[in-house]
């Protein structure tokens, strides 16, 4: 038999999210691993989709997206962050946040270009950089605070550094960037050609009155940045796979060169439905409170257990340190939790290249009240 060459990503397996969801299904466990809601989106939004399908919006959308949706995105960004993007030339509707991230990296990273990421990191960053010949430089944020030592980050920067990838708020730690972090970043990229890819898909899920500091708030960063966001996180529709990338025209022009050969365009009736739905700001301005109530319910329910609850400033994930319960590594503990106690989680080591084990797991609290109640009941018996 002919031995065919392996693919560029031959060392990449199935994601930890898929693995833990499969394990949850096999063991009839409560799935708090993969980050998706188990409740329905707003019926008004669903009715919008039905309306625009029946109205005949069922053919290709323009390359950059439907203008009505891009105008609503631009309005949202300006109202939220006091930053202006031209709807037609600086906003691109994408097939979810991950496709936007992939396209941004594909557009600008070439062989031997260096890209700085912050771990724990969403699992698509590194493989995509490597797919296009780039080299990943990592800074490890560690429990319990997940702070960034910017002096160490400065040491990672070289003349080959072409991009810095941020995830703010951070999945899985729930950490948000502070003003001091942003100022350090501004200092690092000043007088360089480094681009910033800012993954802000959880921008509307920030707690305790804290403010999400979008990269676009800062003109000296906005001019070199690609901002990625997700309607899946915004409106509880992760399966629709619709997001967007906002960037200055020069960056957007390059982004779209790749986008057109990747997906070309995104689901037309859903874009129309989202545009209509976004005309009411109240459909997304309440998300902080909505998810904080779920976070607080989960934290209160686990307060008297042996789990240590780490800070959760944003996202819909709660990190738990379990070293007072078990000395197993986090992968083995997550499997045991799923099989024996019927609650599926994600081990934090999956978000580190070197599989750093700090005895921390991640729970998703974007779930119905009864789902969280059942999970708390199981976890309090450990």
Short mmCIF file of C-alpha atoms in Angstrom, two decimals:
data_model
loop_
_atom_site.label_atom_id
_atom_site.label_comp_id
_atom_site.label_asym_id
_atom_site.label_seq_id
_atom_site.Cartn_x
_atom_site.Cartn_y
_atom_site.Cartn_z
CA UNK A 1 0.00 0.00 0.00
CA UNK A 2 1.25 3.49 -0.83
CA UNK A 3 2.24 5.47 2.26
CA UNK A 4 0.61 8.86 1.81
CA UNK A 5 2.09 11.90 3.59
CA UNK A 6 0.37 13.08 6.76
CA UNK A 7 -1.59 16.32 6.95
CA UNK A 8 -0.18 19.57 8.31
CA UNK A 9 -2.03 18.98 11.59
CA UNK A 10 -1.37 15.26 11.95
CA UNK A 11 -0.50 15.71 15.63
CA UNK A 12 -3.85 17.37 16.45
CA UNK A 13 -6.65 15.19 17.81
CA UNK A 14 -10.27 15.72 18.76
CA UNK A 15 -10.82 18.75 20.98
CA UNK A 16 -11.19 18.29 24.73
CA UNK A 17 -14.68 19.79 24.47
CA UNK A 18 -15.86 17.06 22.11
CA UNK A 19 -14.15 14.39 24.20
CA UNK A 20 -15.81 15.46 27.44
CA UNK A 21 -19.22 15.91 25.81
CA UNK A 22 -18.97 12.38 24.39
CA UNK A 23 -17.97 11.05 27.81
CA UNK A 24 -20.91 12.90 29.37
CA UNK A 25 -23.32 11.38 26.85
CA UNK A 26 -21.92 7.87 27.35
CA UNK A 27 -22.34 8.14 31.13
CA UNK A 28 -25.61 10.12 31.16
CA UNK A 29 -23.82 12.87 33.06
CA UNK A 30 -24.81 16.53 33.43
CA UNK A 31 -22.78 18.27 30.75
CA UNK A 32 -21.11 21.36 32.19
CA UNK A 33 -18.08 20.84 29.97
CA UNK A 34 -18.77 22.27 26.52
CA UNK A 35 -19.66 25.95 26.47
CA UNK A 36 -23.19 26.03 25.13
CA UNK A 37 -26.54 26.96 26.71
CA UNK A 38 -29.11 24.21 27.27
CA UNK A 39 -32.01 26.69 27.13
CA UNK A 40 -33.87 28.16 24.16
CA UNK A 41 -33.05 31.55 22.63
CA UNK A 42 -35.65 34.29 22.57
CA UNK A 43 -38.74 33.29 20.58
CA UNK A 44 -38.76 36.71 18.92
CA UNK A 45 -35.38 35.96 17.36
CA UNK A 46 -36.56 32.54 16.19
CA UNK A 47 -39.64 34.12 14.65
CA UNK A 48 -37.41 36.63 12.86
CA UNK A 49 -35.53 33.78 11.19
CA UNK A 50 -38.78 32.16 10.07
CA UNK A 51 -40.02 35.51 8.76
CA UNK A 52 -36.96 36.21 6.61
CA UNK A 53 -36.79 32.67 5.25
CA UNK A 54 -40.40 32.97 4.09
CA UNK A 55 -39.72 36.46 2.73
CA UNK A 56 -37.23 34.91 0.33
CA UNK A 57 -33.86 35.83 1.84
CA UNK A 58 -32.40 32.42 1.03
CA UNK A 59 -29.59 33.10 -1.45
CA UNK A 60 -25.98 34.24 -1.10
CA UNK A 61 -25.28 37.25 1.07
CA UNK A 62 -22.62 39.79 0.03
CA UNK A 63 -19.02 38.86 0.83
CA UNK A 64 -18.76 41.16 3.85
CA UNK A 65 -22.25 40.50 5.15
CA UNK A 66 -25.71 42.04 4.95
CA UNK A 67 -25.44 45.80 5.31
CA UNK A 68 -28.30 46.01 7.81
CA UNK A 69 -26.51 43.68 10.21
CA UNK A 70 -23.18 45.45 9.76
CA UNK A 71 -24.84 48.76 10.56
CA UNK A 72 -26.26 47.33 13.78
CA UNK A 73 -22.86 45.89 14.71
CA UNK A 74 -21.24 49.28 14.14
CA UNK A 75 -23.90 50.98 16.26
CA UNK A 76 -23.41 48.46 19.07
CA UNK A 77 -19.63 48.93 19.07
CA UNK A 78 -19.93 52.72 19.09
CA UNK A 79 -22.48 52.72 21.91
CA UNK A 80 -20.53 50.17 23.96
CA UNK A 81 -16.93 51.26 23.35
CA UNK A 82 -17.08 54.74 21.78
CA UNK A 83 -15.23 53.41 18.74
CA UNK A 84 -16.31 53.99 15.15
CA UNK A 85 -16.08 51.40 12.37
CA UNK A 86 -17.45 51.95 8.87
CA UNK A 87 -20.17 49.30 8.45
CA UNK A 88 -19.41 48.44 4.85
CA UNK A 89 -15.61 48.58 4.72
CA UNK A 90 -14.53 47.73 8.27
CA UNK A 91 -16.93 45.03 9.50
CA UNK A 92 -17.13 41.49 8.12
CA UNK A 93 -19.78 38.96 9.15
CA UNK A 94 -18.17 35.54 9.69
CA UNK A 95 -19.24 31.94 10.22
CA UNK A 96 -18.67 32.20 13.96
CA UNK A 97 -15.83 33.56 16.05
CA UNK A 98 -13.50 30.65 15.31
CA UNK A 99 -13.70 31.21 11.56
CA UNK A 100 -12.90 34.89 12.12
CA UNK A 101 -9.86 33.94 14.20
CA UNK A 102 -8.71 31.41 11.59
CA UNK A 103 -9.11 33.94 8.79
CA UNK A 104 -7.27 36.69 10.67
CA UNK A 105 -4.29 34.41 11.32
CA UNK A 106 -4.35 33.07 7.76
CA UNK A 107 -4.37 36.62 6.39
CA UNK A 108 -1.29 37.87 8.20
CA UNK A 109 0.92 35.03 9.46
CA UNK A 110 3.59 33.57 7.21
CA UNK A 111 6.38 31.04 7.70
CA UNK A 112 8.54 31.74 10.76
CA UNK A 113 6.41 34.69 11.89
CA UNK A 114 6.10 34.67 15.67
CA UNK A 115 2.77 34.98 17.49
CA UNK A 116 2.41 35.58 21.24
CA UNK A 117 -0.50 33.91 23.03
CA UNK A 118 -1.57 33.82 26.67
CA UNK A 119 -2.32 30.45 28.24
CA UNK A 120 -4.71 29.06 29.31
CA UNK A 121 -5.72 29.62 25.68
CA UNK A 122 -8.64 28.66 23.48
CA UNK A 123 -7.52 25.63 21.53
CA UNK A 124 -7.80 27.01 17.98
CA UNK A 125 -5.06 29.63 18.25
CA UNK A 126 -1.92 27.53 18.16
CA UNK A 127 -2.91 24.98 15.48
CA UNK A 128 -3.96 27.77 13.14
CA UNK A 129 -0.69 29.64 13.60
CA UNK A 130 1.26 26.44 12.95
CA UNK A 131 -0.88 25.61 9.91
CA UNK A 132 0.49 28.72 8.21
CA UNK A 133 4.07 28.16 9.30
CA UNK A 134 4.08 30.52 12.26
CA UNK A 135 5.83 30.00 15.59
CA UNK A 136 3.90 30.34 18.86
CA UNK A 137 5.46 32.07 21.87
CA UNK A 138 3.53 31.44 25.08
CA UNK A 139 3.06 33.25 28.35
CA UNK A 140 1.55 31.01 31.02
CA UNK A 141 -0.96 32.66 33.33
CA UNK A 142 -1.27 30.57 36.46
CA UNK A 143 -3.80 29.88 39.20
CA UNK A 144 -5.25 31.33 41.25
CA UNK A 145 -5.02 34.87 39.82
CA UNK A 146 -4.05 34.38 36.15
CA UNK A 147 -2.18 37.67 36.09
CA UNK A 148 0.13 38.72 33.24
CA UNK A 149 3.77 39.59 33.96
CA UNK A 150 4.30 42.10 31.19
CA UNK A 151 8.07 42.23 31.69
CA UNK A 152 8.16 38.55 30.76
CA UNK A 153 5.93 39.25 27.77
CA UNK A 154 8.37 41.95 26.62
CA UNK A 155 11.06 39.28 26.63
CA UNK A 156 9.02 37.22 24.16
CA UNK A 157 8.91 40.04 21.62
CA UNK A 158 11.43 39.94 18.80
CA UNK A 159 11.79 41.37 15.32
CA UNK A 160 9.90 38.28 14.12
CA UNK A 161 6.85 38.99 16.31
CA UNK A 162 3.95 39.74 13.95
CA UNK A 163 0.88 39.20 16.12
CA UNK A 164 -0.33 39.11 19.72
CA UNK A 165 -3.54 37.18 20.39
CA UNK A 166 -5.68 38.27 23.32
CA UNK A 167 -8.77 36.60 24.77
CA UNK A 168 -10.64 39.09 26.93
CA UNK A 169 -12.57 37.97 28.97
CA UNK A 170 -10.44 34.85 29.06
CA UNK A 171 -11.82 31.38 28.46
CA UNK A 172 -11.36 29.33 30.66
CA UNK A 173 -10.11 31.44 33.59
CA UNK A 174 -12.79 34.17 33.51
CA UNK A 175 -10.06 36.80 33.88
CA UNK A 176 -10.55 40.27 32.37
CA UNK A 177 -7.86 42.76 31.38
CA UNK A 178 -7.39 45.83 33.57
CA UNK A 179 -6.45 49.34 32.47
CA UNK A 180 -2.87 48.69 33.60
CA UNK A 181 -2.73 45.61 31.33
CA UNK A 182 -3.90 47.65 28.34
CA UNK A 183 -1.32 50.37 29.01
CA UNK A 184 1.45 47.77 29.19
CA UNK A 185 0.28 46.35 25.86
CA UNK A 186 0.28 49.81 24.29
CA UNK A 187 3.85 50.29 25.45
CA UNK A 188 4.96 46.94 24.02
CA UNK A 189 3.53 47.41 20.51
CA UNK A 190 4.42 51.08 20.14
CA UNK A 191 6.69 51.70 17.13
CA UNK A 192 6.32 48.08 15.96
CA UNK A 193 4.41 46.42 13.13
CA UNK A 194 2.78 43.93 15.52
CA UNK A 195 -0.89 43.28 14.84
CA UNK A 196 -3.33 42.38 17.61
CA UNK A 197 -6.03 39.75 17.27
CA UNK A 198 -8.49 40.38 20.08
CA UNK A 199 -10.93 37.55 20.78
CA UNK A 200 -13.76 39.28 22.66
CA UNK A 201 -16.59 36.81 22.21
CA UNK A 202 -17.56 37.12 25.91
CA UNK A 203 -17.50 40.94 25.92
CA UNK A 204 -21.10 41.21 27.17
CA UNK A 205 -20.59 38.76 30.02
CA UNK A 206 -18.62 40.70 32.66
CA UNK A 207 -19.60 40.73 36.34
CA UNK A 208 -19.72 42.74 39.55
CA UNK A 209 -20.02 46.11 37.82
CA UNK A 210 -16.65 45.76 36.10
CA UNK A 211 -16.12 47.11 32.61
CA UNK A 212 -15.01 45.23 29.54
CA UNK A 213 -12.06 47.12 28.07
CA UNK A 214 -12.29 46.39 24.38
CA UNK A 215 -9.17 46.80 22.29
CA UNK A 216 -11.06 49.27 20.09
CA UNK A 217 -11.39 51.78 22.94
CA UNK A 218 -7.74 52.71 22.48
CA UNK A 219 -6.92 54.43 19.16
CA UNK A 220 -3.27 53.36 19.24
CA UNK A 221 -4.42 49.72 19.48
CA UNK A 222 -7.52 49.94 17.29
CA UNK A 223 -5.45 50.94 14.26
CA UNK A 224 -3.48 47.65 14.39
CA UNK A 225 -6.19 45.30 15.71
CA UNK A 226 -8.71 42.79 14.45
CA UNK A 227 -11.62 42.53 16.89
CA UNK A 228 -13.59 39.26 16.91
CA UNK A 229 -17.03 38.76 18.47
CA UNK A 230 -19.79 36.13 18.41
CA UNK A 231 -23.56 36.17 18.17
CA UNK A 232 -23.55 32.62 19.53
CA UNK A 233 -22.44 33.95 22.92
CA UNK A 234 -24.56 37.09 22.66
CA UNK A 235 -27.92 35.47 21.91
CA UNK A 236 -27.54 31.83 23.10
CA UNK A 237 -27.32 30.47 19.55
CA UNK A 238 -23.89 28.81 19.36
CA UNK A 239 -25.14 26.39 16.71
CA UNK A 240 -25.89 29.19 14.26
CA UNK A 241 -22.15 29.93 13.93
CA UNK A 242 -22.37 33.65 13.17
CA UNK A 243 -19.83 36.20 14.36
CA UNK A 244 -17.92 39.15 13.00
CA UNK A 245 -14.54 40.80 12.66
CA UNK A 246 -14.14 44.58 13.01
CA UNK A 247 -10.88 46.13 11.81
CA UNK A 248 -9.57 49.22 10.01
CA UNK A 249 -10.13 49.15 6.25
CA UNK A 250 -6.54 48.21 5.35
CA UNK A 251 -6.73 45.15 7.62
CA UNK A 252 -10.28 44.31 6.56
CA UNK A 253 -9.30 44.36 2.90
CA UNK A 254 -6.64 41.70 3.57
CA UNK A 255 -8.96 39.73 5.86
CA UNK A 256 -11.62 39.51 3.15
CA UNK A 257 -9.14 38.20 0.60
CA UNK A 258 -8.94 35.01 2.68
CA UNK A 259 -12.54 35.10 3.89
CA UNK A 260 -13.87 34.95 0.31
CA UNK A 261 -12.08 31.65 -0.33
CA UNK A 262 -12.87 30.21 3.08
CA UNK A 263 -16.65 30.61 3.44
CA UNK A 264 -17.27 33.58 1.11
CA UNK A 265 -20.45 34.57 2.94
CA UNK A 266 -22.67 33.66 5.88
CA UNK A 267 -26.27 32.41 6.26
CA UNK A 268 -28.50 35.13 4.79
CA UNK A 269 -31.85 34.81 6.65
CA UNK A 270 -30.09 34.55 10.02
CA UNK A 271 -28.14 37.73 9.27
CA UNK A 272 -31.42 39.48 8.50
CA UNK A 273 -32.99 38.12 11.68
CA UNK A 274 -30.06 39.25 13.81
CA UNK A 275 -30.12 42.73 12.29
CA UNK A 276 -33.80 43.15 13.13
CA UNK A 277 -33.32 41.76 16.65
CA UNK A 278 -30.36 44.04 17.42
CA UNK A 279 -32.44 47.16 16.90
CA UNK A 280 -33.53 46.68 20.50
CA UNK A 281 -30.44 47.18 22.71
CA UNK A 282 -32.26 45.52 25.58
CA UNK A 283 -31.81 42.18 23.86
CA UNK A 284 -28.14 42.15 24.84
CA UNK A 285 -27.54 44.83 27.48
CA UNK A 286 -28.96 42.57 30.20
CA UNK A 287 -26.52 39.70 29.66
CA UNK A 288 -24.17 40.68 32.48
CA UNK A 289 -26.97 40.43 35.04
CA UNK A 290 -28.50 37.34 33.44
CA UNK A 291 -25.30 35.32 33.67
CA UNK A 292 -24.17 36.81 36.98
CA UNK A 293 -27.30 35.37 38.58
CA UNK A 294 -26.33 31.94 37.23
CA UNK A 295 -22.72 32.36 38.35
CA UNK A 296 -23.78 33.43 41.84
CA UNK A 297 -26.24 30.54 42.11
CA UNK A 298 -23.54 28.02 41.24
CA UNK A 299 -20.98 29.61 43.56
CA UNK A 300 -23.43 29.74 46.46
CA UNK A 301 -24.37 26.12 45.89
CA UNK A 302 -20.72 25.01 45.99
CA UNK A 303 -19.60 27.37 48.77
CA UNK A 304 -19.62 24.68 51.47
CA UNK A 305 -17.92 21.99 49.42
CA UNK A 306 -14.22 21.16 49.40
CA UNK A 307 -13.82 22.81 46.01
CA UNK A 308 -11.99 26.14 45.96
CA UNK A 309 -13.89 28.57 43.76
CA UNK A 310 -11.52 30.82 41.84
CA UNK A 311 -12.51 34.33 40.80
CA UNK A 312 -14.84 34.59 37.81
CA UNK A 313 -14.83 38.14 36.42
CA UNK A 314 -16.39 37.27 33.06
CA UNK A 315 -17.45 34.51 30.58
CA UNK A 316 -19.90 31.80 31.62
CA UNK A 317 -17.27 29.49 33.09
CA UNK A 318 -16.41 28.85 36.72
CA UNK A 319 -12.97 27.50 37.64
CA UNK A 320 -12.72 25.06 40.54
CA UNK A 321 -9.53 24.00 42.30
CA UNK A 322 -9.96 20.49 43.70
CA UNK A 323 -6.63 19.73 45.45
CA UNK A 324 -8.44 19.28 48.81
CA UNK A 325 -10.47 16.48 47.24
CA UNK A 326 -8.02 14.52 45.09
CA UNK A 327 -4.36 14.36 44.12
CA UNK A 328 -5.18 13.03 40.64
CA UNK A 329 -4.21 15.10 37.63
CA UNK A 330 -6.98 17.22 36.19
CA UNK A 331 -7.71 14.93 33.21
CA UNK A 332 -8.14 11.87 35.42
CA UNK A 333 -10.18 13.84 37.92
CA UNK A 334 -12.47 15.22 35.19
CA UNK A 335 -13.06 11.68 33.92
CA UNK A 336 -13.77 10.42 37.43
CA UNK A 337 -16.16 13.31 38.05
CA UNK A 338 -18.05 12.48 34.87
CA UNK A 339 -18.22 8.71 35.34
CA UNK A 340 -18.73 8.43 39.09
CA UNK A 341 -20.45 11.70 40.00
CA UNK A 342 -22.24 12.39 36.70
CA UNK A 343 -20.97 15.95 36.16
CA UNK A 344 -18.80 16.66 33.12
CA UNK A 345 -16.17 19.41 33.27
CA UNK A 346 -13.08 20.41 31.30
CA UNK A 347 -9.56 20.05 32.73
CA UNK A 348 -7.52 23.27 32.59
CA UNK A 349 -4.41 21.44 31.39
CA UNK A 350 -6.08 21.14 27.97
CA UNK A 351 -5.58 24.89 27.56
CA UNK A 352 -1.79 24.70 28.00
CA UNK A 353 0.74 23.40 25.49
CA UNK A 354 2.77 21.67 28.21
CA UNK A 355 -0.42 20.31 29.85
CA UNK A 356 0.21 22.31 33.04
CA UNK A 357 -1.67 20.63 35.86
CA UNK A 358 -2.72 22.88 38.75
CA UNK A 359 -5.68 20.73 39.84
CA UNK A 360 -8.21 23.06 38.23
CA UNK A 361 -11.32 22.22 36.19
CA UNK A 362 -13.86 24.38 34.34
CA UNK A 363 -17.63 24.27 34.67
CA UNK A 364 -20.04 25.99 32.26
CA UNK A 365 -22.95 27.71 34.02
CA UNK A 366 -24.83 28.76 30.85
CA UNK A 367 -27.49 26.26 31.82
CA UNK A 368 -31.09 26.08 32.96
CA UNK A 369 -31.76 26.46 36.68
CA UNK A 370 -32.71 22.81 37.03
CA UNK A 371 -29.50 21.72 35.30
CA UNK A 372 -27.40 23.73 37.74
CA UNK A 373 -29.44 22.43 40.68
CA UNK A 374 -28.79 18.82 39.66
CA UNK A 375 -25.09 19.49 39.18
CA UNK A 376 -24.80 21.19 42.58
CA UNK A 377 -26.59 18.28 44.22
CA UNK A 378 -24.08 15.84 42.74
CA UNK A 379 -21.03 17.96 43.48
CA UNK A 380 -21.96 18.58 47.12
CA UNK A 381 -21.87 14.82 47.74
CA UNK A 382 -18.18 14.56 46.91
#
